[in-house]
Each structure stands twice: as structure tokens, then as C-alpha cells.
Coordinates of C-alpha atoms in Angstrom, one line a residue:
Chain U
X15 CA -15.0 10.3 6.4
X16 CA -18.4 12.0 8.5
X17 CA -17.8 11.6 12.1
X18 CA -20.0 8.7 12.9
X19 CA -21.8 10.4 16.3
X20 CA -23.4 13.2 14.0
X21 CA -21.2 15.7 16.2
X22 CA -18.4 16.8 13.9
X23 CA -15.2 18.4 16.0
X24 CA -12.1 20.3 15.3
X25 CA -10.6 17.1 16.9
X26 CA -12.7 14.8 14.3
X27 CA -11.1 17.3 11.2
X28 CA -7.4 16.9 12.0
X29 CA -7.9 13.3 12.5
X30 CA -9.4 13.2 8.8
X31 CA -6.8 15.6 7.8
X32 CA -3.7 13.4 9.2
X33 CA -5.0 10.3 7.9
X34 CA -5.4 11.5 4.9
X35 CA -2.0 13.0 4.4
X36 CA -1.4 9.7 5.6
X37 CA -3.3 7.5 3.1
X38 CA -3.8 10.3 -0.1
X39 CA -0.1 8.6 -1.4
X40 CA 0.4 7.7 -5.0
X41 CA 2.7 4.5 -5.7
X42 CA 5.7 6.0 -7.6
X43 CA 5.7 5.8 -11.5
X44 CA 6.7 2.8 -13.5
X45 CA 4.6 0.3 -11.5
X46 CA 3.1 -1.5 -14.3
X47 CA 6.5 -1.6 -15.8
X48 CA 8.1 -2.9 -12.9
X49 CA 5.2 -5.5 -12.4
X50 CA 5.7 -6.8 -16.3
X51 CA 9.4 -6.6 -15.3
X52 CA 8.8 -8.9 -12.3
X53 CA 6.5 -11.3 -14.3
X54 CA 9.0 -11.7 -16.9
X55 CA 11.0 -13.4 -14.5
X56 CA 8.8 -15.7 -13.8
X57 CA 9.0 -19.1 -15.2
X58 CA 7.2 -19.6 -17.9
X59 CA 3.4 -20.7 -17.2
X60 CA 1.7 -24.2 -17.8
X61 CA -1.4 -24.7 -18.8
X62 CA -2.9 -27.3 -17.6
X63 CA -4.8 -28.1 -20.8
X64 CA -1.6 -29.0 -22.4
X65 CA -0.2 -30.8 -19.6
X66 CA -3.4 -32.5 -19.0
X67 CA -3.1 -33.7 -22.9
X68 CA 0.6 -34.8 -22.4
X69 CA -0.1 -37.0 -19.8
X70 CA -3.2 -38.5 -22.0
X71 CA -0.7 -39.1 -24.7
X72 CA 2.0 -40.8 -22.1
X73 CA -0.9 -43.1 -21.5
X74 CA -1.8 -43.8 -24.4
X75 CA 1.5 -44.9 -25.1
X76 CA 2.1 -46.4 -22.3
X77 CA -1.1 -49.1 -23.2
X78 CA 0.1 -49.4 -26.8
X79 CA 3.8 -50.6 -25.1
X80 CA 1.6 -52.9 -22.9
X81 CA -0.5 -54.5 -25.2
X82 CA 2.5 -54.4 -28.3
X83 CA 4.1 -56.5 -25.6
X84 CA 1.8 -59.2 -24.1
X85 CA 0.7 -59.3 -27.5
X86 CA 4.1 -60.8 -29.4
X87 CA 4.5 -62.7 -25.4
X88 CA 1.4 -64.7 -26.9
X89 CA 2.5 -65.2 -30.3
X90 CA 2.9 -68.9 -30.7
X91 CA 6.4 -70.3 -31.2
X92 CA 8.0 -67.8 -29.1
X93 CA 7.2 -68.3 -25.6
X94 CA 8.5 -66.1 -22.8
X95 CA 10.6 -67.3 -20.7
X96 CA 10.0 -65.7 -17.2
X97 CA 12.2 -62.9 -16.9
X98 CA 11.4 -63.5 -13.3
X99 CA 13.4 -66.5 -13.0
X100 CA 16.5 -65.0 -14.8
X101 CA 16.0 -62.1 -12.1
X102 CA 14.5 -63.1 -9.2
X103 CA 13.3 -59.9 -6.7
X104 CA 16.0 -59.6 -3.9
X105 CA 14.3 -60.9 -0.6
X106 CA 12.1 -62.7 -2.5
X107 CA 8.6 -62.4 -3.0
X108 CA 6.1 -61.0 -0.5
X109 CA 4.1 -63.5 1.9
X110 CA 0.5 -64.4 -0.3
X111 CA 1.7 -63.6 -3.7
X112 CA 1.6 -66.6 -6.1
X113 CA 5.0 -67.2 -7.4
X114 CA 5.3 -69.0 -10.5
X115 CA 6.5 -72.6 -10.4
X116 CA 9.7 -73.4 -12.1
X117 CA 9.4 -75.7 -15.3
X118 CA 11.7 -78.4 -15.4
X119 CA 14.3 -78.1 -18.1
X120 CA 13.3 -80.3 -21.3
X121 CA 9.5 -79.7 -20.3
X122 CA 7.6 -78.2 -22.8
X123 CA 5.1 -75.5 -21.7
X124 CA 1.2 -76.2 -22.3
X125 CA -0.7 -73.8 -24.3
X126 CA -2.5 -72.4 -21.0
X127 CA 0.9 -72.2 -19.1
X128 CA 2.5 -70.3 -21.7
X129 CA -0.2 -67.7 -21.4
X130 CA -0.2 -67.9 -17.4
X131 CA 3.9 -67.2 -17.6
X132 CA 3.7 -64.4 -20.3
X133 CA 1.3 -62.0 -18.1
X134 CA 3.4 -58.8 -18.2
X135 CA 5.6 -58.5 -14.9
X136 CA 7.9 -55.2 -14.0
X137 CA 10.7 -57.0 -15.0
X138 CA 9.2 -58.4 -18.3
X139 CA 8.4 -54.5 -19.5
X140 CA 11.3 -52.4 -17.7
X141 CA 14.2 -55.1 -18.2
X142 CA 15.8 -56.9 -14.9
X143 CA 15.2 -54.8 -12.0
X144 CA 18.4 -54.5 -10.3
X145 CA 19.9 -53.0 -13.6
X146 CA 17.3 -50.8 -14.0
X147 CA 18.0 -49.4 -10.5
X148 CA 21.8 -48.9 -10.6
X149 CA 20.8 -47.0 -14.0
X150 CA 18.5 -44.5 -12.5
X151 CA 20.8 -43.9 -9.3
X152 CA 23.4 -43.1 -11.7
X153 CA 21.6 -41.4 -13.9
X154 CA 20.4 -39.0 -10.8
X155 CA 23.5 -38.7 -9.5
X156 CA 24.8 -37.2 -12.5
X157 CA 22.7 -34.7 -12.8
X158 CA 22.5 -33.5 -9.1
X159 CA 25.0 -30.8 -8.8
X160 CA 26.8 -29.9 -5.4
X161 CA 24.7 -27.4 -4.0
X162 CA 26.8 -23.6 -3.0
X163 CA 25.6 -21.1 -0.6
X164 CA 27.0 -17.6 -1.1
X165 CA 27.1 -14.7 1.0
X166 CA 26.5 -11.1 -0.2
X167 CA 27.5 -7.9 1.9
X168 CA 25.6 -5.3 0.7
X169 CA 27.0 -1.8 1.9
X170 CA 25.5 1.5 1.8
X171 CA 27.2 4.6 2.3
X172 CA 25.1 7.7 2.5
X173 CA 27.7 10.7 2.2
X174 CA 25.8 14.3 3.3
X175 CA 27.9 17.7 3.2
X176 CA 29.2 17.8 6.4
X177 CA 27.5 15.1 8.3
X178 CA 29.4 11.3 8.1
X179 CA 27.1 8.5 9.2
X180 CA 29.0 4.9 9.6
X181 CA 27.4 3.0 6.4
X182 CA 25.2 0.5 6.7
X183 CA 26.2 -3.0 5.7
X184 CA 23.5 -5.9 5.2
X185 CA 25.0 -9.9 4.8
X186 CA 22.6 -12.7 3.4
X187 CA 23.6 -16.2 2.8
X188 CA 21.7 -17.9 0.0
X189 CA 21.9 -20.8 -1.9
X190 CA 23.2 -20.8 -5.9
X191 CA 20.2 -19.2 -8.1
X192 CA 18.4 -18.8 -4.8
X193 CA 16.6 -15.4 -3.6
X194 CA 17.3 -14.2 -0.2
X195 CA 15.9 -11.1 1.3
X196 CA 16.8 -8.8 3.9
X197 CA 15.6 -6.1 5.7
X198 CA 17.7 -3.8 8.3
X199 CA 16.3 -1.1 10.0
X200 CA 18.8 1.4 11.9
X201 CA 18.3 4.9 13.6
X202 CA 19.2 7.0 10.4
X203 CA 17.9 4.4 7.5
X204 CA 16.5 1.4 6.5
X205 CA 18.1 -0.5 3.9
X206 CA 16.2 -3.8 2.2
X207 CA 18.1 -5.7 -0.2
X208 CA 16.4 -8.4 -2.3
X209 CA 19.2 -10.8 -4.4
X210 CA 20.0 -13.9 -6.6
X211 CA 22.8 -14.7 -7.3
X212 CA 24.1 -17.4 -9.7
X213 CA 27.9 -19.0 -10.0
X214 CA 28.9 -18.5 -13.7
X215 CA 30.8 -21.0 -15.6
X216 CA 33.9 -19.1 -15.4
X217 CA 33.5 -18.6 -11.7
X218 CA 32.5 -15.5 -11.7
X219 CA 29.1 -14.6 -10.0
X220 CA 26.0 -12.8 -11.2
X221 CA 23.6 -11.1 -8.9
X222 CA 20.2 -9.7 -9.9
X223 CA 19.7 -7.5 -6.6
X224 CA 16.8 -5.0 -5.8
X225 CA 18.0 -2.1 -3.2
X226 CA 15.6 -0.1 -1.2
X227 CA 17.2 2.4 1.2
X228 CA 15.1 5.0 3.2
X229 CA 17.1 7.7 5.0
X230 CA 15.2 8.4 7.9
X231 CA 15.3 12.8 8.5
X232 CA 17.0 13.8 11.3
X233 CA 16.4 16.3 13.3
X234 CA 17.7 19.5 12.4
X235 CA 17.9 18.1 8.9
X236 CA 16.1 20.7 5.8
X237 CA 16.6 18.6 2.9
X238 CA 14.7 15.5 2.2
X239 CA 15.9 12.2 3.1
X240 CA 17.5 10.3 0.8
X241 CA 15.3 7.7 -0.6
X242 CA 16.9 5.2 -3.5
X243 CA 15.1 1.8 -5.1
X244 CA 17.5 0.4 -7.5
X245 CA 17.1 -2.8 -9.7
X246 CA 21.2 -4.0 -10.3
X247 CA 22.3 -7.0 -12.2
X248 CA 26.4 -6.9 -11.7
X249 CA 29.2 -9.8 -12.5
X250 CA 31.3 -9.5 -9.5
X251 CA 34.5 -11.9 -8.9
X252 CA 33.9 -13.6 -5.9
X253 CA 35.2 -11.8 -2.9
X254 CA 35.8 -8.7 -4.5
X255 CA 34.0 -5.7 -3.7
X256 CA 32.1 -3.9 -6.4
X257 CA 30.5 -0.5 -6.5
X258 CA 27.6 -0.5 -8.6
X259 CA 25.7 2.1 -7.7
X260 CA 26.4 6.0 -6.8
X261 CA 23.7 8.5 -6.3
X262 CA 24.6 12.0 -6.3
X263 CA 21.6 15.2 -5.2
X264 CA 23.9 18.2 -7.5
X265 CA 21.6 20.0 -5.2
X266 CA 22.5 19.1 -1.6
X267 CA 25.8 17.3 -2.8
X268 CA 24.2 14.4 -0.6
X269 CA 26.0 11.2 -2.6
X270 CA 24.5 7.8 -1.3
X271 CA 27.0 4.8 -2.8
X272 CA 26.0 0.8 -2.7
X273 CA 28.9 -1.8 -2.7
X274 CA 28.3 -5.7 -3.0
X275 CA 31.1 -8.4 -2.1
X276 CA 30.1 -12.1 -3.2
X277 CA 31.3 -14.4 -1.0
X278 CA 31.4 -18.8 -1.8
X279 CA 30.8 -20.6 1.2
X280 CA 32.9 -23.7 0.9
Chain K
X21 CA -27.6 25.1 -54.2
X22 CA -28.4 24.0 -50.5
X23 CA -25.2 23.0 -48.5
X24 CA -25.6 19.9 -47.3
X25 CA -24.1 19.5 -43.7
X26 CA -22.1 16.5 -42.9
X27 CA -22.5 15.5 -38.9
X28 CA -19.4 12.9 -38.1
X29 CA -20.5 11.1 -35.1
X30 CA -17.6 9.6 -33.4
X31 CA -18.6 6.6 -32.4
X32 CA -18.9 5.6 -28.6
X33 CA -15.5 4.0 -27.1
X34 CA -15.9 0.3 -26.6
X35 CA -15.7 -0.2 -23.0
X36 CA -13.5 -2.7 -21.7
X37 CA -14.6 -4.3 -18.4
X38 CA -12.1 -5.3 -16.1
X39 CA -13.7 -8.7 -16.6
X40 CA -13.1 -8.7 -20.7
X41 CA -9.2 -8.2 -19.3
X42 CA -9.0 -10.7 -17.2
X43 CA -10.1 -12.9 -20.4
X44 CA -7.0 -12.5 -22.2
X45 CA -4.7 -12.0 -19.4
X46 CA -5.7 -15.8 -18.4
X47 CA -4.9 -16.6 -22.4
X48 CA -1.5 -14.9 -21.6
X49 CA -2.0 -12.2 -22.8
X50 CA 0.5 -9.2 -20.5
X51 CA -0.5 -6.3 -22.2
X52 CA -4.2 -6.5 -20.7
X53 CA -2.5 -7.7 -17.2
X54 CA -1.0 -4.8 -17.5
X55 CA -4.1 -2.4 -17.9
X56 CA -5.3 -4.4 -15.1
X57 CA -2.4 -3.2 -13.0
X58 CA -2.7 0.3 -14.3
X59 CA -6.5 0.2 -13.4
X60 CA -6.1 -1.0 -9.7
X61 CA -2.4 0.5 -9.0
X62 CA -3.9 3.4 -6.0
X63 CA -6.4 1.1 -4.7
X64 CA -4.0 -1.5 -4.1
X65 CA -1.3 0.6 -3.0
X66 CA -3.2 2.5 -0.7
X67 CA -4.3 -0.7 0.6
X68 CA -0.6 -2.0 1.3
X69 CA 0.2 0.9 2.6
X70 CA -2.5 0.9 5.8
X71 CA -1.4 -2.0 6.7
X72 CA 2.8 -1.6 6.3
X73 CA 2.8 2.3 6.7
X74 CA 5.5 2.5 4.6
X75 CA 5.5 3.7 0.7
X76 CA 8.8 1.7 0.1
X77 CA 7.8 -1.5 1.4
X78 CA 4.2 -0.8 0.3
X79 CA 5.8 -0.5 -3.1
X80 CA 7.2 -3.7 -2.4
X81 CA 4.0 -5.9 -1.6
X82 CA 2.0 -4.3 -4.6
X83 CA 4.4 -5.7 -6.9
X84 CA 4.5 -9.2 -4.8
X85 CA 0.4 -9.1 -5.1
X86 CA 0.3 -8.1 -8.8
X87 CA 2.6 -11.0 -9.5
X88 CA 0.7 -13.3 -7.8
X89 CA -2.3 -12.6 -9.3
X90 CA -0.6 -12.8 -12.7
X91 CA 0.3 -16.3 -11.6
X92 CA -3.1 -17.3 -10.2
X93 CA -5.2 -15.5 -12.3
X94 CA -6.0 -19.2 -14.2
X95 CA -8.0 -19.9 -11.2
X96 CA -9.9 -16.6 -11.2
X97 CA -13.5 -17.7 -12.2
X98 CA -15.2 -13.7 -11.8
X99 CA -17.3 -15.1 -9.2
X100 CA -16.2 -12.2 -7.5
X101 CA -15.0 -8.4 -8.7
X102 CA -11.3 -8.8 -9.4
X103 CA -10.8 -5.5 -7.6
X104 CA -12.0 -7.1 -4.7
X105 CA -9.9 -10.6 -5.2
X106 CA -6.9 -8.7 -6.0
X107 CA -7.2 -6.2 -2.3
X108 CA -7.4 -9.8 -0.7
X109 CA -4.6 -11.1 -2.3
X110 CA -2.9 -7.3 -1.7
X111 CA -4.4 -7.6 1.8
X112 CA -2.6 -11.0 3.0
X113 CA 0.5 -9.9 1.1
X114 CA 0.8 -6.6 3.0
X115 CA 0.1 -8.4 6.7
X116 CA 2.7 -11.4 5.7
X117 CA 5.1 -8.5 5.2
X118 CA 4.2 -6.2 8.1
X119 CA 4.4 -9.8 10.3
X120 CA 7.9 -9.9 9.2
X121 CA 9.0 -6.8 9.8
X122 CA 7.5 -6.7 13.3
X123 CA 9.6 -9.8 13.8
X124 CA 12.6 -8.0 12.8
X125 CA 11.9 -5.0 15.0
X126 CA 11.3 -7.3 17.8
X127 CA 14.9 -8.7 17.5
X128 CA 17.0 -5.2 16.7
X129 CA 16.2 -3.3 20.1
X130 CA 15.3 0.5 18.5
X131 CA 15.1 3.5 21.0
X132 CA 12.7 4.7 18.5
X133 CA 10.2 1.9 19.8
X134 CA 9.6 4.0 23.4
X135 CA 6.6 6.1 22.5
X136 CA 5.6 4.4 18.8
X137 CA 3.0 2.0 18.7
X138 CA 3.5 -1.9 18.4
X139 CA 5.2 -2.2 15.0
X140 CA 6.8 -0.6 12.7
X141 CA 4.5 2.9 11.9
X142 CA 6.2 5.1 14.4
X143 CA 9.8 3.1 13.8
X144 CA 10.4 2.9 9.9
X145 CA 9.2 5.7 8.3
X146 CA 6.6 8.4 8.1
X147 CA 4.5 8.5 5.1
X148 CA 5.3 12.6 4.4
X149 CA 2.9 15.0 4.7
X150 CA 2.0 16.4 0.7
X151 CA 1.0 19.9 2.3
X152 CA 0.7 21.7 4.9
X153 CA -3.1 22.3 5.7
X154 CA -4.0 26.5 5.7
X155 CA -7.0 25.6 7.6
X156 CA -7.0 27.0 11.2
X157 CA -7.9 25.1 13.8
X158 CA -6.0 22.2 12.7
X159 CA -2.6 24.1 11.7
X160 CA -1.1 23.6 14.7
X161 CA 1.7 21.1 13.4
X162 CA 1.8 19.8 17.2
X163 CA -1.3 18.4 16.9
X164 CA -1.1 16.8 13.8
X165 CA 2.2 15.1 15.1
X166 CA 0.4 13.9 18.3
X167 CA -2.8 12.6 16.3
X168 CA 0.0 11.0 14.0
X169 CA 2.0 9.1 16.9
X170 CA -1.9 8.2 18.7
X171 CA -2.9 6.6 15.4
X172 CA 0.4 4.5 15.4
X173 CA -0.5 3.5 19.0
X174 CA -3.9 2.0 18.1
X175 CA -4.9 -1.6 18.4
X176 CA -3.8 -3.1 14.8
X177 CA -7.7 -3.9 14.1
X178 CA -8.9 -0.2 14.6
X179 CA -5.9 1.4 13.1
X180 CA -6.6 -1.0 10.1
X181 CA -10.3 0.1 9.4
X182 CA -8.7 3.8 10.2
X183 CA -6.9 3.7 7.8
X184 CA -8.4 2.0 4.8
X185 CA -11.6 4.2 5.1
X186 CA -9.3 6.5 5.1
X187 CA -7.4 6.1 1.7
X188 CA -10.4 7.1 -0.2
X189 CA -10.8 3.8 -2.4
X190 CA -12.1 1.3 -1.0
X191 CA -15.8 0.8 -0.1
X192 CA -16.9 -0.7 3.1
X193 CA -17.8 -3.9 0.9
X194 CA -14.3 -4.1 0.2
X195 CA -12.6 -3.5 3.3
X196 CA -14.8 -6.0 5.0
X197 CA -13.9 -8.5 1.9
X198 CA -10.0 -7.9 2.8
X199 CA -10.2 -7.9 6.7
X200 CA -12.7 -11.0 6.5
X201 CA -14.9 -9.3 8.6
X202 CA -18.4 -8.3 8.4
X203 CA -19.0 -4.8 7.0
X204 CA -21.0 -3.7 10.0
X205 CA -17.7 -4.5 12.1
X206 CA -16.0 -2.1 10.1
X207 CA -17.8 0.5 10.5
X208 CA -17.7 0.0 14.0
X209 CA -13.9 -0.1 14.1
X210 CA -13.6 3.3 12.1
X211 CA -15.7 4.8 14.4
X212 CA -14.0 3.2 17.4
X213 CA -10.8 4.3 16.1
X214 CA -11.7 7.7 16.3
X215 CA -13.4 7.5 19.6
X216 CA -9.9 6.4 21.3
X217 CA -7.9 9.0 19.1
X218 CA -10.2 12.0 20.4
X219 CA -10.2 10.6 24.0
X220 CA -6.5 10.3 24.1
X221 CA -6.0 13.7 22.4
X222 CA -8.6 15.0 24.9
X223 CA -7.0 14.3 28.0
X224 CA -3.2 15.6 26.2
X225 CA -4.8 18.9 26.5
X226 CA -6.8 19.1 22.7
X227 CA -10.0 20.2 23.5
X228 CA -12.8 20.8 21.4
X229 CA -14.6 24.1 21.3

């Protein structure tokens, strides 16, 4: 950076000298690995080619269904009988819509009626309607599972020779296989803890967690803040704590320890 | 006999254009995302990190960005550099996150808010120094903590352009591209920036010779 007046300063060079001691910072290594990691969670990706030909092929099969059917409705000899008399719409029909006459019984349709009665209705293709609706409510029903919210405490005790500071403890409520964040900043650290859990079969709970804790140097302080990023997947039994993580400097004897507790929210 | 002198000429490596990756990473292919990633990794952090002033969060929205241009790379048509899509993408990543954690900050009262800035620079960590400058007139590690505070006191849009021109890899065509503003403006800021930082650390008593 050239001072922009021409007149270059002492006061211009430690600005360019702090801000680039500021900005001259390398991400840490492994970035490209942790960025495949990451995509590799990801659901898989759809192409839009291949959906865009599904949905051609639904069609078309959908058309052959529709003309398969009108076609054998006008087959002579075996007339369809409104399905919309056998099921007629609940409330009846809308105000300005043409609803088809009854036939007395014993009447035999003309050629030109037959063909007016067969025109494909809903209930003609899909079956009576009020089955068809008790079948999907069910249907949904089954598959819609009861939704559970968790809550993970996430503590972090940072242990230095001779200097105790109260751990920091994080809670985060999410939802079954949902990601939750959370981000706490205190006067000596600042802990961010990124999890999903997901209630196992057997009742036991998995959590892929990412911890990031930053010790913040103190004064008086020589060694280096502690600094940990941590990718976990642990089984934990519900409300039981776990430790899955201790960090020990042999150097400084600084140990920094992480504990999770999985909690079900009833 | 005459000895006959065999020259091998190794042939020219094939260059592969961040373009030619983009190719296959839109047929799937993760290896050449990767190389991608490997190719843009300091640019992009650097970016992330003038905006969040952190290297831990920083680390953070790189990895958000990269994945989201995995995800939307389909819709990448080159009518741009991808460098310059990806800082954007990096760009509105790193100020989503910084938003958030200047929300947070707002709610947990911190006594280290008195004398920082408006967010988080002063409050969540300082990006360490990676030496000590020898030179002389700048040595004084008083100074370099006051200039370090001022520039965490500066209006977010001059401490923005600060910084970026700072980092070392981005152009002014790219900055202007990520702050959505014109490149003239930029330069403006930078030099604005500097203006307030020497004024402020004129009248603390830093006076230029």
C-alpha cells in the first residue's frame, strides 16, 4: 500500500506494518480436506437434466394412462357408467359447472351420450374421491414421525499450571438430525460449537459436533493461548455426560478437556 | 564416429485454467473442486478474515463459502472470473457471520467493549502478530497497539477497504466486485481510512518527523 497523498510518513509505515501483521495470515492446513470433508456431507446433488427427463417420462405416462383409459371408456359394448354418480363430490358441484344428468334406469344410452359420460373425470382415473383421500391422510400419517428436540451442553474446561478458570459451558436445543450452532464469547475464551445430533434406534444419540475454542491471553500470560478446532462424532446415552476430547501442551502442562451431555426434550 | 547428441525437451506443462476446473467440478467431479479450493484458499481467507477479524471464525466462513460454491457451481456460467464470484460469495458469507456475532456481542454485555470498536475486532480475538518488526521508527510496540485498537474503531466501510487492500490479494477490481461498490470508492476509502488513523494517532501524541 503507497500512501495515497504522495507524502509517505513514519505514521503511514506502521499503519502498513499493523495491517499487514494483521491481514499477511495463512488459513491453517487441511483446508481443502476439510472442505471435501464438508461437501461429503452434503446431500447428494441433482441434476436437473435428469430430473428434467423424469418428469418428461411421468408425463408421458401419465398421457398414455389418459388416453389407455378414455380409449377402452369408448370401446363399444362397455359403456361407463359415471363414476360420478356412484361418488358424488361432497357439497356438490360448484355454481356454472355442467353436471351430468342422470339416465333413468332401463334407458339405454345413445351413441353420443355414451361418449359425453365417458369424458375422463378425477374420479374416473384416481378411483372414488373420498377413498382416495382417507388413503393419502393415512398414508402421510404414517410416515410422519413425532418430531424431538434435544439439548446438548457442551463444556470446556481449560486446565493451566496453576491458574483455574470456571469452564465454559455452551447449551443448544435442536431438533432430531437438525444442526444448531452456537457461539459464546467470555473474558478468557470463546467457544463455538457446531452439532447434529440424531436419536439412534436403540435410543442412544449420535452427535457429529465441530468445537472451536480460542483462549483469549491474559495478561501476565507467556505461553500462547490455547486454541483447539475439533471435528467429534460420539454415541452418547442420553443424559449422560461424555468426555470426548482432552488436549494436553507436554510443554506448558496446559490440558483443555470438552464434555457433551445429550439431553431429550419430552 | 561423431557422437550424436540427444536433446530431450520436456514438454511444456499443460496449463489448467481455473475455467477448465470449473468444467468438471460442474460434471461432479471433487478432485478439480478441490484444486479450485487449493488455488483460491489465501485469497478467500484473507478476504473472510477483514471482514470477521478473526482466523477461527474466518476458518469457519471459508469453508461455509467453498461449500456453497460447490453447491452452486451448476449455475456458474464464467461470465465472470470465478476468483471474483467466489470473494462475493466469501464476501456475503463473512458479513452474514460478522452480523451474527455483533448480535451476540450486543446481547452478552463485555467490559472488553469500552475502548474496542463497534464489533467484535477489539472483543474476540487479535489476529497475532508473526514478528516483531526490527525497523526503527515503528518498533515501538505502543504504537502498533494504538494503530491496532484505532483501526478496530473505524467506520465498518473504511476499515473494510483497509483491510482488504491490505491482505495483498485482492485487486481493486475485486474488492469493488465484493463490497458492490465502484472501484474509484475504494480507493477512496483506503485512503480515507488512513487519513482518520494518522489524525487520531496525531493528536494521541505520534507525530511525524
Amino acid at each position: 500500500m503507497s500512501s495515497e497523498q504522495g507524502h509517505h510518513t513514519s505514521l503511514d509505515d506502521a499503519i502498513e506494518h499493523v495491517v499487514r501483521d494483521m491481514m499477511h495470515v495463512d488459513p491453517r492446513p487441511g483446508l481443502r480436506l476439510r472442505v471435501q470433508h464438508r461437501m461429503s456431507q452434503l446431500p447428494r446433488r441433482r441434476s436437473w437434466v435428469g430430473l428434467g427427463a423424469l418428469a418428461s417420462a411421468a408425463l408421458v405416462v401419465l398421457m398414455f394412462v389418459l388416453t389407455t383409459d378414455r380409449g377402452s371408456e369408448l370401446q363399444p359394448g362397455s359403456p361407463q357408467q359415471a363414476t360420478v354418480e356412484s361418488s358424488p363430490t361432497p357439497g356438490g358441484n360448484p355454481p356454472g359447472s355442467e353436471t351430468p344428468k342422470r339416465k333413468p334406469e332401463g334407458v339405454p344410452a345413445s351413441p353420443v351420450e355414451t361418449a359425453r359420460t365417458a369424458e375422463p373425470t378425477p374420479e374416473s382415473i384416481f378411483g372414488p374421491r373420498d377413498q382416495k383421500v382417507r388413503g393419502a391422510s393415512t398414508a402421510s400419517s404414517a410416515a410422519r414421525q413425532p418430531l424431538t428436540s434435544l439439548r446438548l451442553d457442551v463444556t470446556v474446561a481449560d486446565d493451566r499450571k496453576g491458574v483455574s478458570t470456571a469452564p465454559q459451558a455452551v447449551s443448544l436445543v435442536t431438533a432430531d438430525r437438525q444442526r444448531g450452532r452456537v457461539l459464546a464469547s467470555a473474558a478468557h475464551a470463546v467457544l463455538q460449537v457446531d452439532a447434529q445430533p440424531e436419536i439412534l434406534s436403540d435410543g442412544r444419540i449420535r452427535v457429529h459436533m465441530t468445537v472451536s475454542y480460542q483462549a483469549v491471553q491474559q495478561a501476565g500470560e507467556t505461553s500462547q493461548p490455547a486454541s483447539l478446532e475439533k471435528r467429534i462424532t460420539a454415541i452418547v446415552d442420553e443424559g449422560k455426560t461424555l468426555n470426548v476430547l482432552q488436549s494436553t501442551d507436554p510443554a506448558s502442562g496446559r490440558t483443555v478437556t470438552v464434555e457433551i451431555k445429550a439431553t431429550l426434550l419430552k | 564416429m561423431a557422437e550424436s547428441t540427444t536433446r530431450v525437451i520436456a514438454p511444456e506443462p499443460l496449463e489448467v485454467t481455473d475455467l477448465d476446473l470449473v468444467r468438471l467440478a460442474q460434471a461432479g467431479d471433487t478432485d478439480a473442486f478441490g484444486e479450485l479450493v487449493e488455488r483460491n484458499r489465501r485469497a478467500v481467507f484473507r478476504a473472510a478474515l477483514a471482514a470477521v477479524g478473526s482466523a477461527t471464525e474466518a476458518d469457519d466462513v471459508v469453508q461455509d463459502a467453498f461449500v456453497t460454491a460447490w453447491r452452486k457451481i451448476g449455475g456458474f456460467r464464467g461470465e465472470s472470473q470465478f476468483r471474483t464470484w467466489l470473494l462475493s460469495i466469501t464476501w456475503r458469507k463473512a458479513i452474514d457471520r460478522r452480523k451474527t456475532i455483533s448480535r451476540w456481542l450486543k446481547l452478552s454485555a463485555s467490559s472488553a467493549r469500552d475502548e474496542a470498536g463497534d464489533d467484535m475486532f477489539d472483543v474476540i480475538e487479535r489476529v497475532p502478530s508473526a514478528a516483531e518488526s526490527q525497523a526503527a521508527k515503528y518498533e515501538s510496540a505502543e504504537l502498533q497497539k494504538d494503530v491496532r485498537r484505532l483501526i478496530g474503531t473505524l467506520p465498518r466501510k473504511l476499515r473494510d477497504a483497509l483491510l482488504l487492500a491490505g491482505t495483498g490479494e485482492h485487486t481493486y477490481e475485486e474488492m469493488g466486485e465484493m463490497l458492490q461498490t465502484p472501484v474509484g470508492t475504494v480507493k477512496w476509502r483506503v485512503a480515507e481510512a488512513r487519513r482518520v488513523l494518522k489524525r487520531k494517532l496525531t493528536a494521541m501524541g505520534y507525530g511525524d518527523e
